[in-house]
Amino acid sequence: MFQAKVFLIISVIGVFPIALSYGVAPQTSIPWLYGFPVDTINSIHIFRAIMGLYLALIIFWILGASNKGLTSPALYSLIVFMWGLAAGRAMSLLIDGMANWLLNIYLGLEVLFALVGMLVLKRFKQEQAAEEAQRLSEGAEDK
């Protein structure tokens, strides 16, 4: 559980500033970070909705880090989130070409976090299975 908890919290720490950069003041942060203007209400609205999605997942990951019953679902959501972002970026690389340097770094980090998340989930499930086997054996000895 400890490893899963730490991984979820590290992910929260990494994704939180990105979420804020998308939605707090997108008309300022997006041009500075990515080099294109966000100058219409519709574009600001879209970036704030993206921030909301990121923040909702962050809340779920915090709950997963603090509640063992939600750890596995939180890890699954993190893995799907990271693979989804990475797949979209990879598709864009193939179709559109190279993006801003920061977006390429994000792609590498998303793949890394998805892979590490899969490993952490596997270990967490093994820990759960071992704990369940221990409980069952202790219950059989009590009878």
C-alpha atoms as one frame of an Amber mdcrd trajectory, in Angstrom:
protein
   0.000   0.000   0.000   2.834   2.392   0.846   4.317   2.258  -2.658   0.911
   2.858  -4.269   0.196   5.734  -1.877   3.528   7.410  -2.632   3.066   6.970
  -6.380  -0.425   8.485  -6.289   0.805  11.468  -4.247   3.777  12.034  -6.584
   1.348  11.981  -9.503  -0.868  14.534  -7.758   2.122  16.809  -7.156   3.118
  16.536 -10.826  -0.316  16.994 -12.391  -1.643  19.733 -10.075   0.468  22.610
 -11.496  -0.395  21.500 -15.034  -4.096  21.589 -14.152  -3.751  25.088 -12.740
  -1.764  26.269 -15.759  -4.626  25.190 -18.003  -7.443  26.850 -16.136  -6.557
  29.587 -13.673  -5.496  32.162 -16.276  -5.276  30.331 -19.615  -5.143  33.587
 -21.596  -1.781  34.235 -19.885  -0.312  30.800 -19.171  -1.062  28.988 -22.440
   0.634  31.537 -24.733   3.625  31.654 -22.382   3.931  27.846 -22.079   2.897
  26.685 -25.544   3.117  29.709 -27.817  -0.461  30.133 -29.032  -3.138  32.625
 -28.035  -6.166  31.845 -25.904  -8.222  34.916 -26.598 -11.861  33.898 -26.891
 -14.393  32.973 -24.246 -14.813  29.567 -25.924 -11.098  28.773 -25.758 -10.889
  29.925 -22.125 -13.938  27.788 -21.346 -12.321  24.709 -22.923  -9.110  25.139
 -20.918 -11.020  25.643 -17.677 -13.008  22.463 -18.376  -9.719  20.610 -18.910
  -8.530  21.979 -15.569 -11.720  20.675 -13.965 -11.127  17.208 -15.384  -7.548
  17.181 -14.118  -8.617  18.402 -10.666 -11.369  15.772 -10.424  -8.831  13.037
 -11.117  -6.395  14.582  -8.652  -9.073  14.448  -5.951  -9.738  10.798  -6.783
  -6.009   9.982  -6.601  -5.777  11.672  -3.192  -8.741   9.590  -2.032  -7.019
   6.492  -3.416  -3.853   7.314  -1.512  -5.747   7.741   1.745  -8.374   4.978
   1.413  -7.185   1.441   0.703 -10.540   0.517  -0.834 -10.032   3.200  -3.506
  -6.326   2.617  -4.163  -6.791   0.096  -6.965  -9.484   2.126  -8.802  -7.363
   5.274  -8.405  -4.360   3.502  -9.921  -6.497   2.239 -12.810  -7.772   5.766
 -13.462  -4.233   7.161 -13.371  -3.002   4.534 -15.828  -5.898   5.136 -18.232
  -5.453   8.910 -17.925  -1.734   8.764 -18.700  -2.098   6.282 -21.576  -4.949
   8.368 -23.002  -2.891  11.544 -22.968   0.139   9.748 -24.400  -1.925   8.112
 -27.169  -3.399  11.460 -28.175   0.031  13.081 -28.244   1.537  10.178 -30.211
  -1.286  10.398 -32.743  -0.673  14.127 -33.072   3.044  13.525 -33.604   2.269
  11.127 -36.439  -0.392  13.306 -38.046   0.783  16.839 -37.264   4.526  16.549
 -36.631   6.665  17.748 -33.725   5.042  19.852 -31.036   6.376  22.321 -28.512
   9.336  20.920 -26.530   7.311  20.937 -23.301   4.548  18.830 -24.850   7.142
  16.279 -25.958   8.445  16.105 -22.386   4.864  15.572 -21.217   4.581  12.637
 -23.648   7.649  10.967 -22.170   6.424  11.539 -18.624   2.940  10.230 -19.450
   4.357   6.999 -20.852   6.681   6.681 -17.852   3.880   7.267 -15.336   1.574
   4.842 -17.157   4.226   2.115 -17.102   5.198   2.733 -13.488   1.505   2.850
 -12.597   1.018  -0.580 -14.146   3.910  -1.942 -12.092   2.645  -0.333  -8.886
  -0.856  -1.699  -9.522   0.510  -5.191 -10.081   2.461  -5.061  -6.811  -0.520
  -3.620  -4.946  -2.752  -6.449  -6.176  -0.106  -8.993  -5.137   0.013  -7.417
  -1.664  -3.778  -7.576  -1.441  -3.792 -11.238  -2.488  -1.125 -12.075   0.095
  -3.067 -10.240   2.819  -6.253 -12.096   1.864  -4.442 -15.444   1.929  -3.044
 -14.540   5.358  -6.526 -13.667   6.652  -7.967 -16.905   5.285  -5.206 -18.998
   6.841  -5.634 -17.234  10.200  -9.383 -17.826  10.003  -8.874 -21.536   9.285
  -6.508 -21.858  12.258  -9.066 -20.292  14.589 -11.607 -23.030  13.864
